[in-house]
Amino acid sequence: MKQFIDAKIKLTIWYTMILMIVSIFLSGTYYLRTVNMLEGQYRQIEMRFSEKGVPPKSFPKHVPRKLQLLEDDFFIISNYLKKQLFLINGLVFLLGATASYFLAGKTLIPIQESLEKQKRFIADASHELRTPLTALKTSLEVSLLDKKLNLSARKVLQDNLKDINSLTSLTENLLSLARVDDNNFQLSFQKLELKNIIEKAINHITPLAKKKNIDIKVSGLNNQLLQGNENALVEVMMIVLDNAIKYSSPKTIIKVSVEKKGKNLLLKIKDQGIGISKDNLPFIFDRFYRAESSRTKQTKTGYGLGLSVAQKIMNQHSGQILVESKVNRGSIFTLVF
Ligand code: ADP
């Protein structure tokens, strides 16, 4: 929604600017032509008064007394014209800006509608894909239990299962993105214990950490309370923890710590993984962005959507997600509440 308000304001500024350039150009031309015409008339009159009957090239500094009246009239008229034109341009600006704002809104409506349709399509498609993917996953897992399965068939099924898992996480990420993007969807907030959120996320993620022999250590928990949506915050924690595991070597440690800084509560997740280069750091919250590293590509189980979902959820909580990272040293993701 914010991007449409920004676009509307930018369009309004452009429309008004074009209108004002045209209006100022036309007013200037009109003013110069009218002044020229008046000057011509003044010279004609002056010529009639002069003895030689030849008009002077420019306005005389010391005009004869009988022409003084005419010269004063000339300046009064040109000043009056200037004031009128200023007033007209001011009105054009006010009316033009209002009309431009209205027109900008009208111009953006079809774009906004098609974007909404696109979002709805993504949400519906992801939702429809969920059931067959779950069914496929279950049947593959059951087939893999068969002890009579030969090695090559087992390998094929295991690869298929990996692909299904990756597709499932893509559809889940797309569904989350559609949900957090939906302007009509409001998260319900309540008082939460930070401890519960951290515990829930760690419980979900522990099997994954165990597979890589990664230890998750928690410190600083002290019955801290916050306002928020439990499921959404657990999702944020899981996204960050999942990345910390995915981009870390086996037998490393992930540290989760909580600290209070002024009015804010900081939840830090620190890993000893591959880190993110300075070039990639500004883009990791963009949709479908995956850092171009050969090691990241090796662990190709993501689609670059997790962090953008996490950031959206944090924004909905009036919070922030920050990152510091050093290549080959690790990353620290900080959730600021
Ligand atoms: P993905 O599903 O690809 O992990 P994300 O949106 O969660 O998508 O992350 C975007 C990119 O940020 C990742 O592809 C990865 O390059 C980088 N990244 C995120 N977390 C970490 C981390 N803890 N360590 C190293 N790189 C990370």
mmCIF file of C-alpha atoms and ligand atoms in Angstrom:
data_model
loop_
_atom_site.group_PDB
_atom_site.id
_atom_site.type_symbol
_atom_site.label_atom_id
_atom_site.label_comp_id
_atom_site.label_asym_id
_atom_site.label_seq_id
_atom_site.Cartn_x
_atom_site.Cartn_y
_atom_site.Cartn_z
ATOM 1 C CA MET A 1 0.000 0.000 0.000
ATOM 2 C CA LYS A 2 2.830 2.369 0.953
ATOM 3 C CA GLN A 3 4.411 1.936 -2.476
ATOM 4 C CA PHE A 4 1.135 3.069 -4.096
ATOM 5 C CA ILE A 5 0.928 6.155 -1.895
ATOM 6 C CA ASP A 6 4.566 6.957 -2.815
ATOM 7 C CA ALA A 7 3.829 6.399 -6.528
ATOM 8 C CA LYS A 8 0.690 8.566 -6.274
ATOM 9 C CA ILE A 9 2.640 11.422 -4.702
ATOM 10 C CA LYS A 10 5.444 11.138 -7.290
ATOM 11 C CA LEU A 11 2.936 11.125 -10.171
ATOM 12 C CA THR A 12 1.149 14.147 -8.656
ATOM 13 C CA ILE A 13 4.460 16.026 -8.480
ATOM 14 C CA TRP A 14 5.255 15.156 -12.120
ATOM 15 C CA TYR A 15 1.797 16.115 -13.418
ATOM 16 C CA THR A 16 1.848 19.405 -11.460
ATOM 17 C CA MET A 17 5.376 20.184 -12.624
ATOM 18 C CA ILE A 18 4.451 19.693 -16.302
ATOM 19 C CA LEU A 19 1.309 21.799 -15.846
ATOM 20 C CA MET A 20 3.244 24.596 -14.135
ATOM 21 C CA ILE A 21 5.980 24.619 -16.809
ATOM 22 C CA VAL A 22 3.308 25.025 -19.522
ATOM 23 C CA SER A 23 1.379 27.607 -17.498
ATOM 24 C CA ILE A 24 4.481 29.695 -16.626
ATOM 25 C CA PHE A 25 5.665 29.524 -20.261
ATOM 26 C CA LEU A 26 2.278 30.668 -21.595
ATOM 27 C CA SER A 27 1.982 33.419 -18.946
ATOM 28 C CA GLY A 28 5.488 34.683 -19.727
ATOM 29 C CA THR A 29 4.775 34.738 -23.460
ATOM 30 C CA TYR A 30 1.454 36.481 -22.877
ATOM 31 C CA TYR A 31 3.090 39.037 -20.566
ATOM 32 C CA LEU A 32 5.929 39.819 -23.006
ATOM 33 C CA ARG A 33 3.580 40.114 -25.994
ATOM 34 C CA THR A 34 1.173 42.388 -24.109
ATOM 35 C CA VAL A 35 4.003 44.602 -22.805
ATOM 36 C CA ASN A 36 5.446 44.809 -26.332
ATOM 37 C CA MET A 37 2.081 45.739 -27.706
ATOM 38 C CA LEU A 38 1.594 48.428 -25.049
ATOM 39 C CA GLU A 39 5.101 49.700 -25.681
ATOM 40 C CA GLY A 40 4.269 49.949 -29.394
ATOM 41 C CA GLN A 41 1.096 51.856 -28.660
ATOM 42 C CA TYR A 42 3.014 54.160 -26.315
ATOM 43 C CA ARG A 43 5.570 54.879 -29.043
ATOM 44 C CA GLN A 44 2.803 55.602 -31.559
ATOM 45 C CA ILE A 45 1.267 58.131 -29.213
ATOM 46 C CA GLU A 46 4.681 59.564 -28.426
ATOM 47 C CA MET A 47 5.452 59.846 -32.145
ATOM 48 C CA ARG A 48 2.306 61.843 -32.655
ATOM 49 C CA PHE A 49 3.472 64.256 -29.932
ATOM 50 C CA SER A 50 7.069 64.487 -31.178
ATOM 51 C CA GLU A 51 7.971 67.146 -33.723
ATOM 52 C CA LYS A 52 9.986 64.909 -36.023
ATOM 53 C CA GLY A 53 7.431 62.102 -36.075
ATOM 54 C CA VAL A 54 10.155 59.421 -35.458
ATOM 55 C CA PRO A 55 9.613 57.064 -32.499
ATOM 56 C CA PRO A 56 12.536 56.816 -30.016
ATOM 57 C CA LYS A 57 14.359 53.388 -29.885
ATOM 58 C CA SER A 58 13.732 52.861 -26.199
ATOM 59 C CA PHE A 59 11.859 54.379 -23.367
ATOM 60 C CA PRO A 60 13.149 57.924 -22.786
ATOM 61 C CA LYS A 61 14.593 58.542 -19.304
ATOM 62 C CA HIS A 62 13.092 62.029 -19.134
ATOM 63 C CA VAL A 63 9.772 62.048 -20.858
ATOM 64 C CA PRO A 64 8.004 65.305 -21.626
ATOM 65 C CA ARG A 65 5.479 66.254 -19.017
ATOM 66 C CA LYS A 66 2.509 65.673 -21.297
ATOM 67 C CA LEU A 67 3.677 62.047 -21.748
ATOM 68 C CA GLN A 68 4.252 61.482 -18.021
ATOM 69 C CA LEU A 69 0.654 60.411 -17.563
ATOM 70 C CA LEU A 70 0.876 57.825 -20.338
ATOM 71 C CA GLU A 71 4.125 56.357 -19.018
ATOM 72 C CA ASP A 72 2.645 55.988 -15.517
ATOM 73 C CA ASP A 73 -0.366 54.250 -17.036
ATOM 74 C CA PHE A 74 1.964 51.891 -18.862
ATOM 75 C CA PHE A 75 3.722 50.831 -15.630
ATOM 76 C CA ILE A 76 0.455 50.523 -13.744
ATOM 77 C CA ILE A 77 -0.938 48.241 -16.455
ATOM 78 C CA SER A 78 2.179 46.084 -16.675
ATOM 79 C CA ASN A 79 2.320 45.722 -12.850
ATOM 80 C CA TYR A 80 -1.342 44.871 -12.769
ATOM 81 C CA LEU A 81 -0.751 42.260 -15.477
ATOM 82 C CA LYS A 82 2.128 40.751 -13.492
ATOM 83 C CA LYS A 83 -0.002 40.464 -10.354
ATOM 84 C CA GLN A 84 -2.890 38.934 -12.304
ATOM 85 C CA LEU A 85 -0.601 36.382 -13.915
ATOM 86 C CA PHE A 86 0.922 35.454 -10.521
ATOM 87 C CA LEU A 87 -2.549 34.980 -9.126
ATOM 88 C CA ILE A 88 -3.657 32.890 -12.112
ATOM 89 C CA ASN A 89 -0.518 30.718 -11.819
ATOM 90 C CA GLY A 90 -1.123 30.267 -8.105
ATOM 91 C CA LEU A 91 -4.673 29.119 -8.866
ATOM 92 C CA VAL A 92 -3.438 26.825 -11.643
ATOM 93 C CA PHE A 93 -0.983 25.330 -9.120
ATOM 94 C CA LEU A 94 -3.653 24.680 -6.500
ATOM 95 C CA LEU A 95 -6.282 23.333 -8.875
ATOM 96 C CA GLY A 96 -3.656 21.471 -10.927
ATOM 97 C CA ALA A 97 -2.136 19.755 -7.868
ATOM 98 C CA THR A 98 -5.586 18.670 -6.652
ATOM 99 C CA ALA A 99 -6.623 17.396 -10.086
ATOM 100 C CA SER A 100 -3.217 15.709 -10.527
ATOM 101 C CA TYR A 101 -3.584 13.876 -7.209
ATOM 102 C CA PHE A 102 -7.016 12.658 -8.266
ATOM 103 C CA LEU A 103 -5.799 11.661 -11.766
ATOM 104 C CA ALA A 104 -2.697 9.918 -10.347
ATOM 105 C CA GLY A 105 -5.028 7.820 -8.174
ATOM 106 C CA LYS A 106 -7.127 6.934 -11.251
ATOM 107 C CA THR A 107 -4.010 6.040 -13.282
ATOM 108 C CA LEU A 108 -2.774 3.689 -10.583
ATOM 109 C CA ILE A 109 -6.080 1.848 -10.024
ATOM 110 C CA PRO A 110 -5.632 -0.700 -12.888
ATOM 111 C CA ILE A 111 -2.030 -1.384 -11.825
ATOM 112 C CA GLN A 112 -3.108 -1.842 -8.224
ATOM 113 C CA GLU A 113 -5.925 -4.173 -9.314
ATOM 114 C CA SER A 114 -3.667 -6.331 -11.478
ATOM 115 C CA LEU A 115 -1.137 -6.545 -8.640
ATOM 116 C CA GLU A 116 -3.891 -7.636 -6.270
ATOM 117 C CA LYS A 117 -4.998 -10.291 -8.793
ATOM 118 C CA GLN A 118 -1.412 -11.486 -9.101
ATOM 119 C CA LYS A 119 -1.082 -11.758 -5.321
ATOM 120 C CA ARG A 120 -4.372 -13.643 -5.083
ATOM 121 C CA PHE A 121 -3.240 -15.995 -7.843
ATOM 122 C CA ILE A 122 0.052 -16.716 -6.039
ATOM 123 C CA ALA A 123 -1.792 -17.350 -2.777
ATOM 124 C CA ASP A 124 -4.367 -19.631 -4.461
ATOM 125 C CA ALA A 125 -1.773 -21.525 -6.507
ATOM 126 C CA SER A 126 0.442 -22.084 -3.451
ATOM 127 C CA HIS A 127 -2.568 -23.239 -1.481
ATOM 128 C CA GLU A 128 -3.618 -25.675 -4.230
ATOM 129 C CA LEU A 129 -0.082 -27.062 -4.470
ATOM 130 C CA ARG A 130 0.127 -27.806 -0.764
ATOM 131 C CA THR A 131 -2.133 -30.884 -0.698
ATOM 132 C CA PRO A 132 -0.599 -32.804 -3.659
ATOM 133 C CA LEU A 133 2.891 -31.999 -2.367
ATOM 134 C CA THR A 134 2.053 -33.346 1.085
ATOM 135 C CA ALA A 135 0.561 -36.485 -0.521
ATOM 136 C CA LEU A 136 3.664 -36.978 -2.681
ATOM 137 C CA LYS A 137 5.946 -36.485 0.313
ATOM 138 C CA THR A 138 4.068 -39.056 2.376
ATOM 139 C CA SER A 139 4.058 -41.669 -0.398
ATOM 140 C CA LEU A 140 7.782 -41.135 -1.042
ATOM 141 C CA GLU A 141 8.569 -41.489 2.656
ATOM 142 C CA VAL A 142 6.506 -44.688 2.816
ATOM 143 C CA SER A 143 8.251 -46.068 -0.310
ATOM 144 C CA LEU A 144 11.639 -45.334 1.235
ATOM 145 C CA LEU A 145 10.746 -47.536 4.211
ATOM 146 C CA ASP A 146 10.712 -50.555 1.892
ATOM 147 C CA LYS A 147 13.840 -52.577 2.707
ATOM 148 C CA LYS A 148 13.717 -54.421 -0.627
ATOM 149 C CA LEU A 149 14.374 -51.198 -2.528
ATOM 150 C CA ASN A 150 17.604 -51.376 -4.537
ATOM 151 C CA LEU A 151 20.270 -48.681 -4.093
ATOM 152 C CA SER A 152 19.718 -46.732 -7.295
ATOM 153 C CA ALA A 153 15.932 -46.627 -6.814
ATOM 154 C CA ARG A 154 16.455 -45.466 -3.220
ATOM 155 C CA LYS A 155 18.773 -42.688 -4.450
ATOM 156 C CA VAL A 156 16.158 -41.518 -6.984
ATOM 157 C CA LEU A 157 13.432 -41.479 -4.351
ATOM 158 C CA GLN A 158 15.662 -39.620 -1.875
ATOM 159 C CA ASP A 159 16.444 -36.969 -4.502
ATOM 160 C CA ASN A 160 12.744 -36.672 -5.279
ATOM 161 C CA LEU A 161 12.010 -36.220 -1.598
ATOM 162 C CA LYS A 162 14.580 -33.410 -1.381
ATOM 163 C CA ASP A 163 12.937 -31.654 -4.342
ATOM 164 C CA ILE A 164 9.485 -32.089 -2.796
ATOM 165 C CA ASN A 165 10.752 -30.619 0.502
ATOM 166 C CA SER A 166 12.216 -27.665 -1.332
ATOM 167 C CA LEU A 167 8.968 -27.107 -3.285
ATOM 168 C CA THR A 168 6.967 -27.381 -0.064
ATOM 169 C CA SER A 169 9.100 -24.694 1.566
ATOM 170 C CA LEU A 170 8.682 -22.499 -1.543
ATOM 171 C CA THR A 171 4.879 -22.800 -1.447
ATOM 172 C CA GLU A 172 4.887 -22.105 2.303
ATOM 173 C CA ASN A 173 7.061 -19.030 1.817
ATOM 174 C CA LEU A 174 4.832 -17.812 -1.015
ATOM 175 C CA LEU A 175 1.746 -18.316 1.160
ATOM 176 C CA SER A 176 3.370 -16.395 4.019
ATOM 177 C CA LEU A 177 4.363 -13.613 1.648
ATOM 178 C CA ALA A 178 0.821 -13.397 0.241
ATOM 179 C CA ARG A 179 -0.523 -13.258 3.795
ATOM 180 C CA VAL A 180 1.826 -10.519 5.012
ATOM 181 C CA ASP A 181 1.231 -8.567 1.778
ATOM 182 C CA ASP A 182 -2.540 -8.709 2.173
ATOM 183 C CA ASN A 183 -3.645 -5.254 3.339
ATOM 184 C CA ASN A 184 -6.968 -6.617 4.588
ATOM 185 C CA PHE A 185 -5.237 -9.165 6.789
ATOM 186 C CA GLN A 186 -4.522 -7.878 10.281
ATOM 187 C CA LEU A 187 -2.395 -9.893 12.694
ATOM 188 C CA SER A 188 -4.017 -10.266 16.098
ATOM 189 C CA PHE A 189 -1.705 -9.081 18.862
ATOM 190 C CA GLN A 190 -1.507 -10.169 22.480
ATOM 191 C CA LYS A 191 0.922 -10.063 25.389
ATOM 192 C CA LEU A 192 3.565 -12.753 24.836
ATOM 193 C CA GLU A 193 6.490 -14.198 26.711
ATOM 194 C CA LEU A 194 9.599 -14.015 24.551
ATOM 195 C CA LYS A 195 10.788 -17.240 26.175
ATOM 196 C CA ASN A 196 7.835 -19.172 24.676
ATOM 197 C CA ILE A 197 8.533 -17.879 21.180
ATOM 198 C CA ILE A 198 12.201 -18.820 21.345
ATOM 199 C CA GLU A 199 11.454 -22.262 22.807
ATOM 200 C CA LYS A 200 8.810 -23.043 20.176
ATOM 201 C CA ALA A 201 11.090 -22.031 17.302
ATOM 202 C CA ILE A 202 14.057 -23.981 18.703
ATOM 203 C CA ASN A 203 11.898 -27.096 19.263
ATOM 204 C CA HIS A 204 10.821 -26.999 15.607
ATOM 205 C CA ILE A 205 14.315 -26.460 14.289
ATOM 206 C CA THR A 206 16.283 -28.820 16.594
ATOM 207 C CA PRO A 207 16.025 -31.913 14.306
ATOM 208 C CA LEU A 208 17.601 -29.864 11.510
ATOM 209 C CA ALA A 209 20.385 -28.633 13.804
ATOM 210 C CA LYS A 210 21.028 -32.155 15.076
ATOM 211 C CA LYS A 211 21.501 -33.410 11.504
ATOM 212 C CA LYS A 212 24.484 -31.037 11.252
ATOM 213 C CA ASN A 213 25.639 -31.459 14.832
ATOM 214 C CA ILE A 214 24.975 -27.787 15.476
ATOM 215 C CA ASP A 215 24.422 -26.673 19.039
ATOM 216 C CA ILE A 216 21.904 -23.881 19.783
ATOM 217 C CA LYS A 217 22.723 -21.992 23.001
ATOM 218 C CA VAL A 218 20.289 -19.555 24.597
ATOM 219 C CA SER A 219 21.158 -16.804 27.082
ATOM 220 C CA GLY A 220 19.654 -13.689 28.652
ATOM 221 C CA LEU A 221 16.106 -15.005 29.015
ATOM 222 C CA ASN A 222 14.384 -13.216 31.831
ATOM 223 C CA ASN A 223 10.571 -13.442 31.523
ATOM 224 C CA GLN A 224 10.598 -10.589 28.991
ATOM 225 C CA LEU A 225 7.131 -9.693 27.692
ATOM 226 C CA LEU A 226 6.117 -8.146 24.384
ATOM 227 C CA GLN A 227 3.018 -7.389 22.310
ATOM 228 C CA GLY A 228 2.744 -9.459 19.157
ATOM 229 C CA ASN A 229 1.425 -12.410 17.229
ATOM 230 C CA GLU A 230 2.917 -15.640 18.485
ATOM 231 C CA ASN A 231 2.743 -17.700 15.268
ATOM 232 C CA ALA A 232 4.164 -14.875 13.171
ATOM 233 C CA LEU A 233 7.069 -14.266 15.568
ATOM 234 C CA VAL A 234 7.851 -17.984 15.796
ATOM 235 C CA GLU A 235 7.933 -17.949 11.975
ATOM 236 C CA VAL A 236 10.456 -15.072 11.994
ATOM 237 C CA MET A 237 12.662 -16.896 14.517
ATOM 238 C CA MET A 238 12.473 -20.084 12.466
ATOM 239 C CA ILE A 239 13.428 -18.309 9.252
ATOM 240 C CA VAL A 240 16.524 -16.787 10.882
ATOM 241 C CA LEU A 241 17.471 -20.005 12.721
ATOM 242 C CA ASP A 242 16.914 -22.080 9.572
ATOM 243 C CA ASN A 243 19.308 -19.789 7.664
ATOM 244 C CA ALA A 244 21.831 -19.889 10.514
ATOM 245 C CA ILE A 245 21.845 -23.708 10.297
ATOM 246 C CA LYS A 246 21.767 -23.795 6.489
ATOM 247 C CA TYR A 247 24.725 -21.451 6.064
ATOM 248 C CA SER A 248 26.883 -22.885 8.883
ATOM 249 C CA SER A 249 29.335 -25.744 8.833
ATOM 250 C CA PRO A 250 28.632 -28.842 10.917
ATOM 251 C CA LYS A 251 29.710 -28.876 14.570
ATOM 252 C CA THR A 252 29.404 -25.122 15.015
ATOM 253 C CA ILE A 253 27.418 -23.141 17.569
ATOM 254 C CA ILE A 254 24.442 -20.819 17.162
ATOM 255 C CA LYS A 255 23.971 -18.358 20.009
ATOM 256 C CA VAL A 256 20.543 -16.913 20.756
ATOM 257 C CA SER A 257 20.609 -14.059 23.259
ATOM 258 C CA VAL A 258 18.182 -11.496 24.600
ATOM 259 C CA GLU A 259 19.123 -8.069 25.902
ATOM 260 C CA LYS A 260 17.398 -4.827 26.743
ATOM 261 C CA LYS A 261 18.646 -1.614 25.178
ATOM 262 C CA GLY A 262 16.767 1.472 26.297
ATOM 263 C CA LYS A 263 13.113 0.916 25.462
ATOM 264 C CA ASN A 264 13.949 -1.855 22.993
ATOM 265 C CA LEU A 265 14.230 -5.579 23.412
ATOM 266 C CA LEU A 266 16.947 -7.114 21.224
ATOM 267 C CA LEU A 267 16.863 -10.743 20.231
ATOM 268 C CA LYS A 268 20.171 -11.744 18.629
ATOM 269 C CA ILE A 269 20.879 -14.881 16.617
ATOM 270 C CA LYS A 270 24.571 -15.323 16.005
ATOM 271 C CA ASP A 271 26.069 -18.042 13.830
ATOM 272 C CA GLN A 272 29.588 -19.099 12.858
ATOM 273 C CA GLY A 273 28.679 -19.683 9.242
ATOM 274 C CA ILE A 274 29.870 -18.513 5.835
ATOM 275 C CA GLY A 275 28.776 -14.909 6.414
ATOM 276 C CA ILE A 276 27.494 -12.435 3.827
ATOM 277 C CA SER A 277 29.704 -10.145 1.772
ATOM 278 C CA LYS A 278 29.279 -6.348 1.949
ATOM 279 C CA ASP A 279 28.058 -6.333 -1.678
ATOM 280 C CA ASN A 280 25.237 -8.753 -0.920
ATOM 281 C CA LEU A 281 24.248 -7.412 2.477
ATOM 282 C CA PRO A 282 21.912 -4.596 1.267
ATOM 283 C CA PHE A 283 19.876 -7.010 -0.860
ATOM 284 C CA ILE A 284 19.293 -10.056 1.331
ATOM 285 C CA PHE A 285 15.834 -8.810 2.376
ATOM 286 C CA ASP A 286 14.743 -8.459 -1.275
ATOM 287 C CA ARG A 287 12.382 -11.050 -2.689
ATOM 288 C CA PHE A 288 14.028 -13.986 -4.482
ATOM 289 C CA TYR A 289 17.495 -12.620 -3.691
ATOM 290 C CA ARG A 290 20.130 -15.244 -2.968
ATOM 291 C CA ALA A 291 23.710 -14.185 -2.383
ATOM 292 C CA GLU A 292 25.904 -15.234 -5.312
ATOM 293 C CA SER A 293 28.370 -17.456 -3.551
ATOM 294 C CA SER A 294 29.447 -20.878 -4.706
ATOM 295 C CA ARG A 295 28.916 -22.145 -1.179
ATOM 296 C CA THR A 296 25.424 -20.670 -1.007
ATOM 297 C CA LYS A 297 24.583 -22.299 -4.312
ATOM 298 C CA GLN A 298 25.754 -25.656 -2.990
ATOM 299 C CA THR A 299 23.148 -25.452 -0.229
ATOM 300 C CA LYS A 300 20.454 -24.664 -2.777
ATOM 301 C CA THR A 301 17.433 -25.358 -0.638
ATOM 302 C CA GLY A 302 16.018 -21.853 -0.502
ATOM 303 C CA TYR A 303 14.401 -19.439 -2.908
ATOM 304 C CA GLY A 304 15.383 -16.143 -1.316
ATOM 305 C CA LEU A 305 11.972 -15.469 0.227
ATOM 306 C CA GLY A 306 12.494 -16.187 3.929
ATOM 307 C CA LEU A 307 14.095 -12.929 4.990
ATOM 308 C CA SER A 308 11.613 -10.761 3.079
ATOM 309 C CA VAL A 309 8.769 -12.528 4.921
ATOM 310 C CA ALA A 310 10.635 -12.049 8.229
ATOM 311 C CA GLN A 311 11.150 -8.348 7.534
ATOM 312 C CA LYS A 312 7.469 -7.831 6.650
ATOM 313 C CA ILE A 313 6.363 -9.542 9.872
ATOM 314 C CA MET A 314 8.794 -7.433 11.934
ATOM 315 C CA ASN A 315 7.464 -4.261 10.251
ATOM 316 C CA GLN A 316 3.925 -5.317 11.177
ATOM 317 C CA HIS A 317 5.175 -5.486 14.786
ATOM 318 C CA SER A 318 6.676 -1.978 14.435
ATOM 319 C CA GLY A 319 10.010 -3.704 14.873
ATOM 320 C CA GLN A 320 13.108 -4.177 12.793
ATOM 321 C CA ILE A 321 15.405 -6.926 11.629
ATOM 322 C CA LEU A 322 19.067 -5.937 11.385
ATOM 323 C CA VAL A 323 22.098 -7.829 10.189
ATOM 324 C CA GLU A 324 25.846 -7.655 10.703
ATOM 325 C CA SER A 325 28.077 -10.130 8.953
ATOM 326 C CA LYS A 326 31.649 -11.001 8.123
ATOM 327 C CA VAL A 327 32.554 -13.435 5.364
ATOM 328 C CA ASN A 328 33.781 -16.759 6.762
ATOM 329 C CA ARG A 329 33.247 -15.494 10.307
ATOM 330 C CA GLY A 330 29.462 -15.584 10.626
ATOM 331 C CA SER A 331 26.387 -13.393 10.872
ATOM 332 C CA ILE A 332 24.347 -11.770 13.605
ATOM 333 C CA PHE A 333 20.657 -11.180 12.930
ATOM 334 C CA THR A 334 19.033 -8.867 15.471
ATOM 335 C CA LEU A 335 15.279 -8.663 15.948
ATOM 336 C CA VAL A 336 14.453 -5.298 17.509
ATOM 337 C CA PHE A 337 11.148 -5.010 19.371
HETATM 338 P P1 ADP B 1 17.020 -18.417 1.314
HETATM 339 O O1 ADP B 1 15.810 -19.262 1.296
HETATM 340 O O2 ADP B 1 17.778 -18.401 0.052
HETATM 341 O O3 ADP B 1 17.880 -18.712 2.518
HETATM 342 P P2 ADP B 1 16.481 -15.884 2.577
HETATM 343 O O4 ADP B 1 15.589 -14.771 2.163
HETATM 344 O O5 ADP B 1 16.178 -16.516 3.901
HETATM 345 O O6 ADP B 1 16.447 -16.944 1.409
HETATM 346 O O7 ADP B 1 17.963 -15.354 2.594
HETATM 347 C C1 ADP B 1 18.443 -14.605 1.497
HETATM 348 C C2 ADP B 1 19.932 -14.786 1.322
HETATM 349 O O8 ADP B 1 20.629 -14.214 2.430
HETATM 350 C C3 ADP B 1 20.368 -16.240 1.310
HETATM 351 O O9 ADP B 1 20.283 -16.778 0.013
HETATM 352 C C4 ADP B 1 21.797 -16.162 1.800
HETATM 353 O O10 ADP B 1 22.644 -15.866 0.730
HETATM 354 C C5 ADP B 1 21.795 -14.970 2.725
HETATM 355 N N1 ADP B 1 21.723 -15.376 4.152
HETATM 356 C C6 ADP B 1 20.666 -15.320 4.973
HETATM 357 N N2 ADP B 1 20.980 -15.723 6.215
HETATM 358 C C7 ADP B 1 22.286 -16.035 6.193
HETATM 359 C C8 ADP B 1 23.221 -16.516 7.191
HETATM 360 N N3 ADP B 1 22.844 -16.750 8.458
HETATM 361 N N4 ADP B 1 24.483 -16.719 6.788
HETATM 362 C C9 ADP B 1 24.894 -16.483 5.532
HETATM 363 N N5 ADP B 1 24.063 -16.030 4.547
HETATM 364 C C10 ADP B 1 22.782 -15.816 4.866
#
